[in-house]
Amino acid sequence: MTKYTLYGFLFQMLILNVVLAHTIKAQKIDEVYVNISFDEEKLLNVLHKVERLTEFQFTIHENETYLNQKVSVKANKISVEDLLKEIGSQTALNFQQVNRNISMSFAKNKSRTKEELNQITAISILGIVSDNTGAPLPGVTIIVEGTTSGTVSDIDGKYTLEAETGDVLVFSFIGFSQQKVTVANQTEINVTMREDEQALDEVVVVGYGTQKKEDVTGSVATVNEKTIKDLPVSSVDQKMIGQVAGVQIQQVSGAPGAGTSIKIRGSGSLGAGNEPLYVVDGMPYSSGMNQSLNPLMFIDPNNIESITILKDASSTAIYGSRGANGVIMITTKKGTYNQTNITFSAMAGVQQVPQKGRPNMLNKREFAQLQRDRIDLEVDLRENREATLEDYPEEYRDLDALTGRSTDWYDLILRDAPIQDYNFNLQKGTEDSRINFSLGYFNQQGVLKETGIERFSTKLGIETDITTNLKLGVSIQPTYISQQRANTNLNREDVLGVSIWANPVSSPYYENGNLKPYIVAPQSKYHSAWSFANPLYVLQEMTTEQKSFQNLGLAYLEWSILPNLRFKTSLNTILEASKYFQYVPSTVGGSNRPPIAGTGSSSNTRYNSFNWLVENTLNYDLSFGDHSFNSLLGYTIQRFNGNNINLNASPYPNDLITTINAAQAISSWGEAVNEWSMISYLGRINYSFKERYLFTATFRADGSSRFGSDNRFAMFPSIAGAWRVSEEEFFSGVSWIDNLKLRVSYGKSGNNNIGNYPHLANISAGSYVFGNTQVTGSSVGISNQSLTWEESNQIDMGLDFDFFNSRAFFMIDYFRRRSNNMLLEDVIPAITGFNSQTINQGSVQNTGIEIALGGTPIAGEFNWNISGNVAFNRNEVLSLNDNTVRILSGSNDGNPTHISVVGKPIGQFFGFVLEGVYTPEYLSQPGVVNSPQVYEGNVKYKDVNGDGFINDVLDYTIIGNPHPDLIFGLTNNFSYKSFDLGVIINGQVGGQVMNGLRQTTDNLQGFFNVDRDWEDRWRSTENPGDGIHSGVPKLKPSWGHRVSTLWVEDASYMRIANMTLGYTIPSSLSDKMKVLKSSRLYFTVQNLATFTNYKGANPEGQAANQNNTLVPGFDMTSYPLSRTMSVGINLSF
Amino acid sequence: MFHHKLNYCIMKKLLYIVLLFTITSCADDFLEIYPDTTLSEGNFYQSQEEFILLANGCYIPLRDIEKNTHWVISELISDNTSFQYNILTGEAVRGVIDQFIITADNRAYSEFWNLSYNGINRTNKLLVEIDRPEVEWSDLAYKSRSSGEAYFLRALYYFNLVRQFGGVPLVLTPISAQEALQVGRVSEEEIYASIISDLNSAIEQFSMATQLEENGRANLYSSHGLLGKVYLTMKEYDNAEKSLKKVIDSNKYSLLGNYEDLYDPSNKDYTETLFSVQYSENSRELSNRFIFMFAPWSSKGSITQRPNINIISAGWNQPTMDLLNAFEEGDKRKDVSIKFWNGPDWDGTVRDIPYTGKFKPPISAPDDRTGDNFPILRYSDVLLMYAEALNQQGKTGEAIFYVQQVRDRAGLEASLAGFGQAQLEELIAKERQVEFCFENQRWYDLKRTDKALEVMTAHGKRELAQKEFLYNSAYQIDPHKLLAPLPAEQILINSLTQNPGY
């Protein structure tokens, strides 16, 4: 069972006017009676009426002109057969029933010549229709071209049909290209349908419903599930990389289970986050990034049926105060009626850290020289003499002995790690019920030793018709995740940080081969590098684990009050429970902090939450004449309750037992309760006139507990219009254009990630003690009663263009998104008693163009599909608050690293401009201000404010921009016979990254190992190096490791994100295996190669403890992205 | 007929749906959520209980100021103490202040400023809200005590601020961010006037609540004593004398027989101590970690008796030779105040390293939580201030008696009879230096007695001669440094005028 057949059914379930083709016991047309009367009514409307009154469906193309014929019938009780006969007599049409489906054709009135009559011999043809994997395709319509006689393939893909030699059989099915076969003398015609990548009639999931793609008025993108099916990654967001224009998915960390940062159409918020809203099976699931554990890990990607991305305001406004950053709609699989399908997939592979992006540090000898240089200076400064060998630690005295391999600490803590994924899926459907069951197991060990993640997932979904107009559905989706973490992406003290700057002279092992817990740097009275805990030992001895359980529950009842009036009520729930445990044994030390017995400490967190949502929606469809309406009304109510308890215990007398009871004391503790609730009213009207002029209006009102009572309800309206130019009569002559649609939309959506209680002035409780009596001490916070949601207004103009028989497509969108009332943490004068206050002010604008294009340049046995996308976005801060002209953010040595100012994009890099080193020539100039930091060989920064002195912050300026000029994705799929090859490329052009670890690896004070570039440092007047890299600093504090242009590197990159080679066992072979319907083997490489000038591990790296919005592009000890090579198999029974 | 029936059916169905849509019509209740873990202001001010909580809260910033910051800018900066050099940390926030390198961006000043105004805002809030008519007081004395505490603490916060920065913005009611932008600095005199007014209000309130005194809280006599100190600082010796005499005449306080008992965290003193910042080992929040800051870092666990605690960033408030030499022969306070640890110093050489002995390792806490109270006002201070006020007014003979009391306890029983005014003035200054070493008095005393420049210049010379690791710009004793710089970011945000020289 491929996804496409499923798609077809989904489509057929939802959209009338299309063949409904189950092999079912349908009623006969002569057994069904209707009350109907009409006078001079259009045939099309009459047929619709019959559809509404009966279970029958007509196979018609609505724009055919014969449907405009007028007919009249008056009858109180008439069988459908008689009715159709009557209509047939008035219109010269023949009708034919296939199951529930009625097709029609013109009665053959063409008189044939005698010869023709003689030649015509009716042949009974039978055959099997299958898809390209060999799986039988049920529900394919087969029509004799030029007639309306035809049939539909059954559950085994089999069909029989009467035709004549020379007739052309047209095989069509949703999601597949039409196939035409001319009948010769054969009696068996087997057809393999080819999937149509850009099927026009695709159904897309939108907020609170589905729509035919051609009817969509907003900017809505879908992800081609087939392209990304076999990617060896753990969550769906990683699969979407490079697939959708304007969706920037940054893999900020390579840790197993780490979250990604997703931005749709840029950053629109300064204080409330920029991550989109995920909606899983109708449940607003989560928004906000969690770098430690990706919330999407809880959705097994194998269970996902479709992904839709809502980008413009007209499609996101229906999600109101949560839609401003775009919406990602995820729909999980359901079963199929009348079918049983069992699939099993398995994937296993190995992950490695590529050589590119690994640190390149001083080797043993070079490091020893640096230590000696430092000591030389110290001896000279303190004792005013030249250093002798005795002043150096013994290890550094003989430089020539320091040859051979230096300790590669980075490599020491990495490994080749396995990854595996298994999924079993059972779908069983009867005429009125369907069930979907799946079991999944995923295991990814980290390329950083002692890290990894394991997932057990299950899904059970049942849907059944209680009566003909009442449908009940229930599903549960429990998932359990166990994750082993290590501290990375934090600072130089984390394991990756240490492994980069660690002393290359020291060995991680004792002579007996045991691991050293703590590395004492070679010591001198004058200077020594930092001592540190062995990072491998830390990884091995320290425990950091998170265990999480989550269940997504869904129950709904759908009631077709009338065929065109449907009511649905549903209950969605998310239950979550997790447990975090960290134990730092006393054998683990820190930088210059040797391990001390009896100092073990633990941290425990228990979390649970329950989130429920009740939704009631009413759908009403109405068509008359050229008008067609589809309307939606809804009322939803949601509540969240989360509770978090944290206990930190220390010290532990020994490390034998790590549970809290063994600790001597609980050193700190806390409990947090978070609650919010929401009541919403929503509505939408889709109107189409002649199927050419489309119009959508949506509305949502959100009432939220997060808003103050004066401001409780937020209104989010939107409108959109589209013009299908290609449907105009004047366009009918242009045959190469299949679809040309112009779209425009405008609307408002919001961002309510403002915290749960910020509008209240809370009374914070502290403690104080009088004598031996402990008391509570309270203080009153600063309130902001008018605090409210952020608001985003967006205009979108787009064009959809399909041409060459839908073999090529082109899509372009222009948008302008302006976010107002932004949530800002405003710095306020300390004399108020507070240093900052949360307010709504300021605005940011994102303007951009998105282009997606692609096609099938070569079709046939060798097939080539290509699709690409590119997005340009310009971000600009339009205003900030009254008393802050700039927002400084980030932190390096107590100084900022980023700045946001009006007129520039959010979060520009901020620091010194490096001009090189002070030279004797420069210093001999008159007028050089002789401050202590001005001496030959020291670092020279630009005096930005021109006061003659170099000062932190005062002489900082904008030194880079983290926002890319454009992002792109390119996907190629080739297939030849049973082989297929897919290549996904993505990347960005422009944009920069700041490597925060350079505060350490560019720090020449001799505490740390430094980048090899520092071999070209200034050493003396005679040996001034490359003029960029300064000498070992003479003064403390030293200037050399300040934020400067040196840290800012180009983040442009192109990545071969995935390459997959697949082989589908031909159906002829699998047929012989009886039970097996299809099978596919593949070999895939994820992150095959990254082309970038960035020297760090990952140009998308982002420190976990830095705000992703205000401190973007700040890479710190990034967990490297691995290259994954794996093989997999998909079996279908 | 049929049509009508159908319509009726539909109407009925629609009715059900409308009902479903309005099931939760009480939307406001559903959307009204208050935090479970904290109180919020809306329904807070009900009874005296809430105001007692608010009054308690007014002490909290003071505790944090004394724990982390105040000693840096009032003791470490002076000639009394220095720090043990550390090749690994080369700490630049506190170390520079010891070396008299004082800049507006030093975090010590911004921390001190922010916490002080945080405390002032707490007292302002209490004083504004306490007159709410709906509050039910079961005993009005609680209202007086809480008001008194707020007045006292506000005076103390401003007294510290004015002694550091000179004139600062005077905020006496809760203000919004917008209002704050309009508030500039006022003169030192205005601040002192406000402090005196607050202390008089405190005295008035406390005198109506003497039955509610509790160990550790501010009270009537701590207010009198502080007022005396304020007057002394303003050189209004007559007023100082009057205020301090009230404390002496109350007979409520006396000197402990044994100086060492003042610093016993297991038996905290409220006999000699009029007011002290309260600490406890019970929790991280309540505790200080003085000994873990002040022990030589190279001593590891041998002084703190907690070998499991890394004290790599310790070594602060190390007694200088100046302080050591200030003790007279036979002064019992020396061995209490200054202890020596024999072990490797910063350069690896084994020495007798002096460290502050007034602060003790934890009694029962397994980690670095210590519970030593930090004295703000002691009876010996009252006596020495009283003596100084008398002496400055020429009543030297009268003054000697009070100085003698303090010296007697220290074992310096030689008679002071015959001391002249100037001689006694000098003796009192020296007495104060040793009696209150490590108690954040020295810098203020030096400034108050106009001796700061002279003493610091001499001290700087000695330090520069002794220590090779000092910064090049160490100990440049400029007069403008007697006033601390306003925190740089506050100058930017609030357009305040910076003190000259920065």
mmCIF file with all atom_site columns, N, CA and C in Angstrom, chain A residues 561 593 596 599 635 677 705 712 761 763 767-769 771 774 776 778 827 830 832-833 835 1036, chain B residues 13 21 24 30-32 39 41 53 56 63 85 114 118 270 278 285 307-308 310 471 490 493:
data_model
loop_
_atom_site.group_PDB
_atom_site.id
_atom_site.type_symbol
_atom_site.label_atom_id
_atom_site.label_alt_id
_atom_site.label_comp_id
_atom_site.label_asym_id
_atom_site.label_entity_id
_atom_site.label_seq_id
_atom_site.pdbx_PDB_ins_code
_atom_site.Cartn_x
_atom_site.Cartn_y
_atom_site.Cartn_z
_atom_site.occupancy
_atom_site.B_iso_or_equiv
_atom_site.pdbx_formal_charge
_atom_site.auth_seq_id
_atom_site.auth_comp_id
_atom_site.auth_asym_id
_atom_site.auth_atom_id
_atom_site.pdbx_PDB_model_num
ATOM 1   N N  . ILE A 1 561  ? -25.315 15.606 9.256  1.00 0.00 ? 561  ILE A N  1
ATOM 2   C CA . ILE A 1 561  ? -26.721 15.947 9.481  1.00 0.00 ? 561  ILE A CA 1
ATOM 3   C C  . ILE A 1 561  ? -27.451 15.898 8.153  1.00 0.00 ? 561  ILE A C  1
ATOM 4   N N  . ARG A 1 593  ? 39.874  22.570 38.989 1.00 0.00 ? 593  ARG A N  1
ATOM 5   C CA . ARG A 1 593  ? 39.101  22.124 40.143 1.00 0.00 ? 593  ARG A CA 1
ATOM 6   C C  . ARG A 1 593  ? 39.250  20.614 40.210 1.00 0.00 ? 593  ARG A C  1
ATOM 7   N N  . ILE A 1 596  ? 37.329  16.083 44.288 1.00 0.00 ? 596  ILE A N  1
ATOM 8   C CA . ILE A 1 596  ? 37.486  15.992 45.729 1.00 0.00 ? 596  ILE A CA 1
ATOM 9   C C  . ILE A 1 596  ? 36.494  14.953 46.223 1.00 0.00 ? 596  ILE A C  1
ATOM 10  N N  . THR A 1 599  ? 32.078  14.730 47.129 1.00 0.00 ? 599  THR A N  1
ATOM 11  C CA . THR A 1 599  ? 31.432  15.939 46.613 1.00 0.00 ? 599  THR A CA 1
ATOM 12  C C  . THR A 1 599  ? 30.360  15.638 45.576 1.00 0.00 ? 599  THR A C  1
ATOM 13  N N  . TYR A 1 635  ? -15.858 26.193 17.518 1.00 0.00 ? 635  TYR A N  1
ATOM 14  C CA . TYR A 1 635  ? -15.730 26.659 18.895 1.00 0.00 ? 635  TYR A CA 1
ATOM 15  C C  . TYR A 1 635  ? -14.769 25.705 19.575 1.00 0.00 ? 635  TYR A C  1
ATOM 16  N N  . SER A 1 677  ? -5.260  28.570 29.746 1.00 0.00 ? 677  SER A N  1
ATOM 17  C CA . SER A 1 677  ? -6.492  28.098 29.128 1.00 0.00 ? 677  SER A CA 1
ATOM 18  C C  . SER A 1 677  ? -6.853  29.042 27.999 1.00 0.00 ? 677  SER A C  1
ATOM 19  N N  . SER A 1 705  ? -6.037  32.986 29.001 1.00 0.00 ? 705  SER A N  1
ATOM 20  C CA . SER A 1 705  ? -5.723  33.320 30.390 1.00 0.00 ? 705  SER A CA 1
ATOM 21  C C  . SER A 1 705  ? -4.426  34.100 30.491 1.00 0.00 ? 705  SER A C  1
ATOM 22  N N  . ARG A 1 712  ? -8.844  40.569 27.108 1.00 0.00 ? 712  ARG A N  1
ATOM 23  C CA . ARG A 1 712  ? -8.910  39.109 27.141 1.00 0.00 ? 712  ARG A CA 1
ATOM 24  C C  . ARG A 1 712  ? -9.046  38.463 25.772 1.00 0.00 ? 712  ARG A C  1
ATOM 25  N N  . ALA A 1 761  ? 1.222   41.307 38.750 1.00 0.00 ? 761  ALA A N  1
ATOM 26  C CA . ALA A 1 761  ? 2.327   41.689 39.641 1.00 0.00 ? 761  ALA A CA 1
ATOM 27  C C  . ALA A 1 761  ? 2.365   40.627 40.709 1.00 0.00 ? 761  ALA A C  1
ATOM 28  N N  . ILE A 1 763  ? 3.666   38.436 43.910 1.00 0.00 ? 763  ILE A N  1
ATOM 29  C CA . ILE A 1 763  ? 4.318   38.667 45.190 1.00 0.00 ? 763  ILE A CA 1
ATOM 30  C C  . ILE A 1 763  ? 5.375   37.574 45.296 1.00 0.00 ? 763  ILE A C  1
ATOM 31  N N  . SER A 1 767  ? 13.155  34.174 51.713 1.00 0.00 ? 767  SER A N  1
ATOM 32  C CA . SER A 1 767  ? 13.228  33.818 53.131 1.00 0.00 ? 767  SER A CA 1
ATOM 33  C C  . SER A 1 767  ? 14.189  34.752 53.827 1.00 0.00 ? 767  SER A C  1
ATOM 34  N N  . TYR A 1 768  ? 13.979  34.906 55.092 1.00 0.00 ? 768  TYR A N  1
ATOM 35  C CA . TYR A 1 768  ? 14.933  35.630 55.907 1.00 0.00 ? 768  TYR A CA 1
ATOM 36  C C  . TYR A 1 768  ? 14.935  34.921 57.259 1.00 0.00 ? 768  TYR A C  1
ATOM 37  N N  . VAL A 1 769  ? 15.888  35.264 58.080 1.00 0.00 ? 769  VAL A N  1
ATOM 38  C CA . VAL A 1 769  ? 15.960  34.598 59.370 1.00 0.00 ? 769  VAL A CA 1
ATOM 39  C C  . VAL A 1 769  ? 16.200  35.666 60.429 1.00 0.00 ? 769  VAL A C  1
ATOM 40  N N  . GLY A 1 771  ? 17.444  35.681 64.191 1.00 0.00 ? 771  GLY A N  1
ATOM 41  C CA . GLY A 1 771  ? 17.970  34.763 65.193 1.00 0.00 ? 771  GLY A CA 1
ATOM 42  C C  . GLY A 1 771  ? 17.944  33.359 64.601 1.00 0.00 ? 771  GLY A C  1
ATOM 43  N N  . GLN A 1 774  ? 13.265  31.186 61.110 1.00 0.00 ? 774  GLN A N  1
ATOM 44  C CA . GLN A 1 774  ? 13.199  31.457 59.679 1.00 0.00 ? 774  GLN A CA 1
ATOM 45  C C  . GLN A 1 774  ? 11.823  32.001 59.333 1.00 0.00 ? 774  GLN A C  1
ATOM 46  N N  . THR A 1 776  ? 9.268   34.054 56.150 1.00 0.00 ? 776  THR A N  1
ATOM 47  C CA . THR A 1 776  ? 9.106   34.374 54.740 1.00 0.00 ? 776  THR A CA 1
ATOM 48  C C  . THR A 1 776  ? 9.177   35.883 54.569 1.00 0.00 ? 776  THR A C  1
ATOM 49  N N  . SER A 1 778  ? 8.416   38.830 51.688 1.00 0.00 ? 778  SER A N  1
ATOM 50  C CA . SER A 1 778  ? 7.779   39.003 50.387 1.00 0.00 ? 778  SER A CA 1
ATOM 51  C C  . SER A 1 778  ? 8.168   40.320 49.755 1.00 0.00 ? 778  SER A C  1
ATOM 52  N N  . VAL A 1 827  ? 14.938  47.264 29.397 1.00 0.00 ? 827  VAL A N  1
ATOM 53  C CA . VAL A 1 827  ? 15.830  47.665 30.487 1.00 0.00 ? 827  VAL A CA 1
ATOM 54  C C  . VAL A 1 827  ? 15.289  48.962 31.075 1.00 0.00 ? 827  VAL A C  1
ATOM 55  N N  . ALA A 1 830  ? 17.324  51.414 37.324 1.00 0.00 ? 830  ALA A N  1
ATOM 56  C CA . ALA A 1 830  ? 17.355  50.591 38.533 1.00 0.00 ? 830  ALA A CA 1
ATOM 57  C C  . ALA A 1 830  ? 16.721  51.298 39.716 1.00 0.00 ? 830  ALA A C  1
ATOM 58  N N  . THR A 1 832  ? 13.904  52.271 40.017 1.00 0.00 ? 832  THR A N  1
ATOM 59  C CA . THR A 1 832  ? 12.547  51.760 40.221 1.00 0.00 ? 832  THR A CA 1
ATOM 60  C C  . THR A 1 832  ? 12.552  50.559 41.141 1.00 0.00 ? 832  THR A C  1
ATOM 61  N N  . GLY A 1 833  ? 13.718  50.021 41.391 1.00 0.00 ? 833  GLY A N  1
ATOM 62  C CA . GLY A 1 833  ? 13.815  48.797 42.181 1.00 0.00 ? 833  GLY A CA 1
ATOM 63  C C  . GLY A 1 833  ? 13.941  47.573 41.295 1.00 0.00 ? 833  GLY A C  1
ATOM 64  N N  . ASN A 1 835  ? 15.328  46.029 37.238 1.00 0.00 ? 835  ASN A N  1
ATOM 65  C CA . ASN A 1 835  ? 16.237  46.315 36.141 1.00 0.00 ? 835  ASN A CA 1
ATOM 66  C C  . ASN A 1 835  ? 15.607  46.121 34.781 1.00 0.00 ? 835  ASN A C  1
ATOM 67  N N  . LYS A 1 1036 ? 47.937  42.072 31.899 1.00 0.00 ? 1036 LYS A N  1
ATOM 68  C CA . LYS A 1 1036 ? 46.682  41.496 32.337 1.00 0.00 ? 1036 LYS A CA 1
ATOM 69  C C  . LYS A 1 1036 ? 45.810  42.631 32.834 1.00 0.00 ? 1036 LYS A C  1
ATOM 70  N N  . LYS B 2 13   ? -31.697 19.571 15.344 1.00 0.00 ? 13   LYS B N  1
ATOM 71  C CA . LYS B 2 13   ? -30.274 19.210 15.357 1.00 0.00 ? 13   LYS B CA 1
ATOM 72  C C  . LYS B 2 13   ? -29.404 20.440 15.562 1.00 0.00 ? 13   LYS B C  1
ATOM 73  N N  . PHE B 2 21   ? -22.023 24.394 21.567 1.00 0.00 ? 21   PHE B N  1
ATOM 74  C CA . PHE B 2 21   ? -21.096 25.503 21.396 1.00 0.00 ? 21   PHE B CA 1
ATOM 75  C C  . PHE B 2 21   ? -21.063 26.402 22.624 1.00 0.00 ? 21   PHE B C  1
ATOM 76  N N  . THR B 2 24   ? -19.682 25.959 27.660 1.00 0.00 ? 24   THR B N  1
ATOM 77  C CA . THR B 2 24   ? -18.837 26.663 28.625 1.00 0.00 ? 24   THR B CA 1
ATOM 78  C C  . THR B 2 24   ? -19.033 28.147 28.446 1.00 0.00 ? 24   THR B C  1
ATOM 79  N N  . PHE B 2 30   ? -13.207 30.393 33.267 1.00 0.00 ? 30   PHE B N  1
ATOM 80  C CA . PHE B 2 30   ? -12.295 29.436 32.662 1.00 0.00 ? 30   PHE B CA 1
ATOM 81  C C  . PHE B 2 30   ? -10.960 30.091 32.308 1.00 0.00 ? 30   PHE B C  1
ATOM 82  N N  . LEU B 2 31   ? -11.012 31.350 31.952 1.00 0.00 ? 31   LEU B N  1
ATOM 83  C CA . LEU B 2 31   ? -9.803  32.041 31.503 1.00 0.00 ? 31   LEU B CA 1
ATOM 84  C C  . LEU B 2 31   ? -9.089  32.770 32.636 1.00 0.00 ? 31   LEU B C  1
ATOM 85  N N  . GLU B 2 32   ? -9.632  32.687 33.834 1.00 0.00 ? 32   GLU B N  1
ATOM 86  C CA . GLU B 2 32   ? -9.035  33.392 34.962 1.00 0.00 ? 32   GLU B CA 1
ATOM 87  C C  . GLU B 2 32   ? -8.115  32.421 35.689 1.00 0.00 ? 32   GLU B C  1
ATOM 88  N N  . LEU B 2 39   ? 2.016   34.306 45.155 1.00 0.00 ? 39   LEU B N  1
ATOM 89  C CA . LEU B 2 39   ? 0.861   35.161 45.385 1.00 0.00 ? 39   LEU B CA 1
ATOM 90  C C  . LEU B 2 39   ? 0.876   36.260 44.343 1.00 0.00 ? 39   LEU B C  1
ATOM 91  N N  . GLU B 2 41   ? -0.663  40.412 43.429 1.00 0.00 ? 41   GLU B N  1
ATOM 92  C CA . GLU B 2 41   ? -0.970  41.606 44.192 1.00 0.00 ? 41   GLU B CA 1
ATOM 93  C C  . GLU B 2 41   ? -2.457  41.846 44.405 1.00 0.00 ? 41   GLU B C  1
ATOM 94  N N  . LEU B 2 53   ? 5.138   40.057 56.296 1.00 0.00 ? 53   LEU B N  1
ATOM 95  C CA . LEU B 2 53   ? 5.904   39.437 55.207 1.00 0.00 ? 53   LEU B CA 1
ATOM 96  C C  . LEU B 2 53   ? 6.649   40.491 54.395 1.00 0.00 ? 53   LEU B C  1
ATOM 97  N N  . ASN B 2 56   ? 9.614   41.776 56.348 1.00 0.00 ? 56   ASN B N  1
ATOM 98  C CA . ASN B 2 56   ? 10.695  40.792 56.290 1.00 0.00 ? 56   ASN B CA 1
ATOM 99  C C  . ASN B 2 56   ? 11.435  40.900 54.961 1.00 0.00 ? 56   ASN B C  1
ATOM 100 N N  . ARG B 2 63   ? 20.832  41.643 52.957 1.00 0.00 ? 63   ARG B N  1
ATOM 101 C CA . ARG B 2 63   ? 21.593  40.411 53.161 1.00 0.00 ? 63   ARG B CA 1
ATOM 102 C C  . ARG B 2 63   ? 22.470  40.120 51.935 1.00 0.00 ? 63   ARG B C  1
ATOM 103 N N  . TYR B 2 85   ? 47.092  36.487 45.541 1.00 0.00 ? 85   TYR B N  1
ATOM 104 C CA . TYR B 2 85   ? 47.177  36.427 44.083 1.00 0.00 ? 85   TYR B CA 1
ATOM 105 C C  . TYR B 2 85   ? 46.955  35.004 43.580 1.00 0.00 ? 85   TYR B C  1
ATOM 106 N N  . ASN B 2 114  ? 21.989  48.383 42.218 1.00 0.00 ? 114  ASN B N  1
ATOM 107 C CA . ASN B 2 114  ? 20.716  47.712 41.914 1.00 0.00 ? 114  ASN B CA 1
ATOM 108 C C  . ASN B 2 114  ? 20.072  47.133 43.164 1.00 0.00 ? 114  ASN B C  1
ATOM 109 N N  . ASN B 2 118  ? 16.638  48.222 44.942 1.00 0.00 ? 118  ASN B N  1
ATOM 110 C CA . ASN B 2 118  ? 15.636  47.175 45.102 1.00 0.00 ? 118  ASN B CA 1
ATOM 111 C C  . ASN B 2 118  ? 15.114  47.185 46.532 1.00 0.00 ? 118  ASN B C  1
ATOM 112 N N  . TYR B 2 270  ? 23.181  39.078 70.600 1.00 0.00 ? 270  TYR B N  1
ATOM 113 C CA . TYR B 2 270  ? 22.251  40.198 70.538 1.00 0.00 ? 270  TYR B CA 1
ATOM 114 C C  . TYR B 2 270  ? 22.398  41.084 71.774 1.00 0.00 ? 270  TYR B C  1
ATOM 115 N N  . GLN B 2 278  ? 21.290  39.053 59.209 1.00 0.00 ? 278  GLN B N  1
ATOM 116 C CA . GLN B 2 278  ? 21.105  37.703 59.725 1.00 0.00 ? 278  GLN B CA 1
ATOM 117 C C  . GLN B 2 278  ? 21.362  36.655 58.641 1.00 0.00 ? 278  GLN B C  1
ATOM 118 N N  . GLU B 2 285  ? 19.864  30.186 50.260 1.00 0.00 ? 285  GLU B N  1
ATOM 119 C CA . GLU B 2 285  ? 19.403  31.564 50.218 1.00 0.00 ? 285  GLU B CA 1
ATOM 120 C C  . GLU B 2 285  ? 19.741  32.309 51.505 1.00 0.00 ? 285  GLU B C  1
ATOM 121 N N  . PRO B 2 307  ? 36.759  19.868 52.889 1.00 0.00 ? 307  PRO B N  1
ATOM 122 C CA . PRO B 2 307  ? 37.695  19.543 51.805 1.00 0.00 ? 307  PRO B CA 1
ATOM 123 C C  . PRO B 2 307  ? 36.986  19.277 50.486 1.00 0.00 ? 307  PRO B C  1
ATOM 124 N N  . ASN B 2 308  ? 35.675  19.063 50.554 1.00 0.00 ? 308  ASN B N  1
ATOM 125 C CA . ASN B 2 308  ? 34.950  18.779 49.314 1.00 0.00 ? 308  ASN B CA 1
ATOM 126 C C  . ASN B 2 308  ? 34.572  20.040 48.554 1.00 0.00 ? 308  ASN B C  1
ATOM 127 N N  . ASN B 2 310  ? 35.656  23.279 46.495 1.00 0.00 ? 310  ASN B N  1
ATOM 128 C CA . ASN B 2 310  ? 36.746  23.929 45.793 1.00 0.00 ? 310  ASN B CA 1
ATOM 129 C C  . ASN B 2 310  ? 36.672  25.426 46.035 1.00 0.00 ? 310  ASN B C  1
ATOM 130 N N  . TYR B 2 471  ? 48.720  45.371 38.807 1.00 0.00 ? 471  TYR B N  1
ATOM 131 C CA . TYR B 2 471  ? 48.558  46.030 37.512 1.00 0.00 ? 471  TYR B CA 1
ATOM 132 C C  . TYR B 2 471  ? 49.414  47.287 37.454 1.00 0.00 ? 471  TYR B C  1
ATOM 133 N N  . GLN B 2 490  ? 23.574  52.682 34.151 1.00 0.00 ? 490  GLN B N  1
ATOM 134 C CA . GLN B 2 490  ? 22.528  53.551 34.693 1.00 0.00 ? 490  GLN B CA 1
ATOM 135 C C  . GLN B 2 490  ? 22.662  54.962 34.145 1.00 0.00 ? 490  GLN B C  1
ATOM 136 N N  . ILE B 2 493  ? 20.975  54.615 30.716 1.00 0.00 ? 493  ILE B N  1
ATOM 137 C CA . ILE B 2 493  ? 19.526  54.422 30.717 1.00 0.00 ? 493  ILE B CA 1
ATOM 138 C C  . ILE B 2 493  ? 18.827  55.649 31.284 1.00 0.00 ? 493  ILE B C  1
#
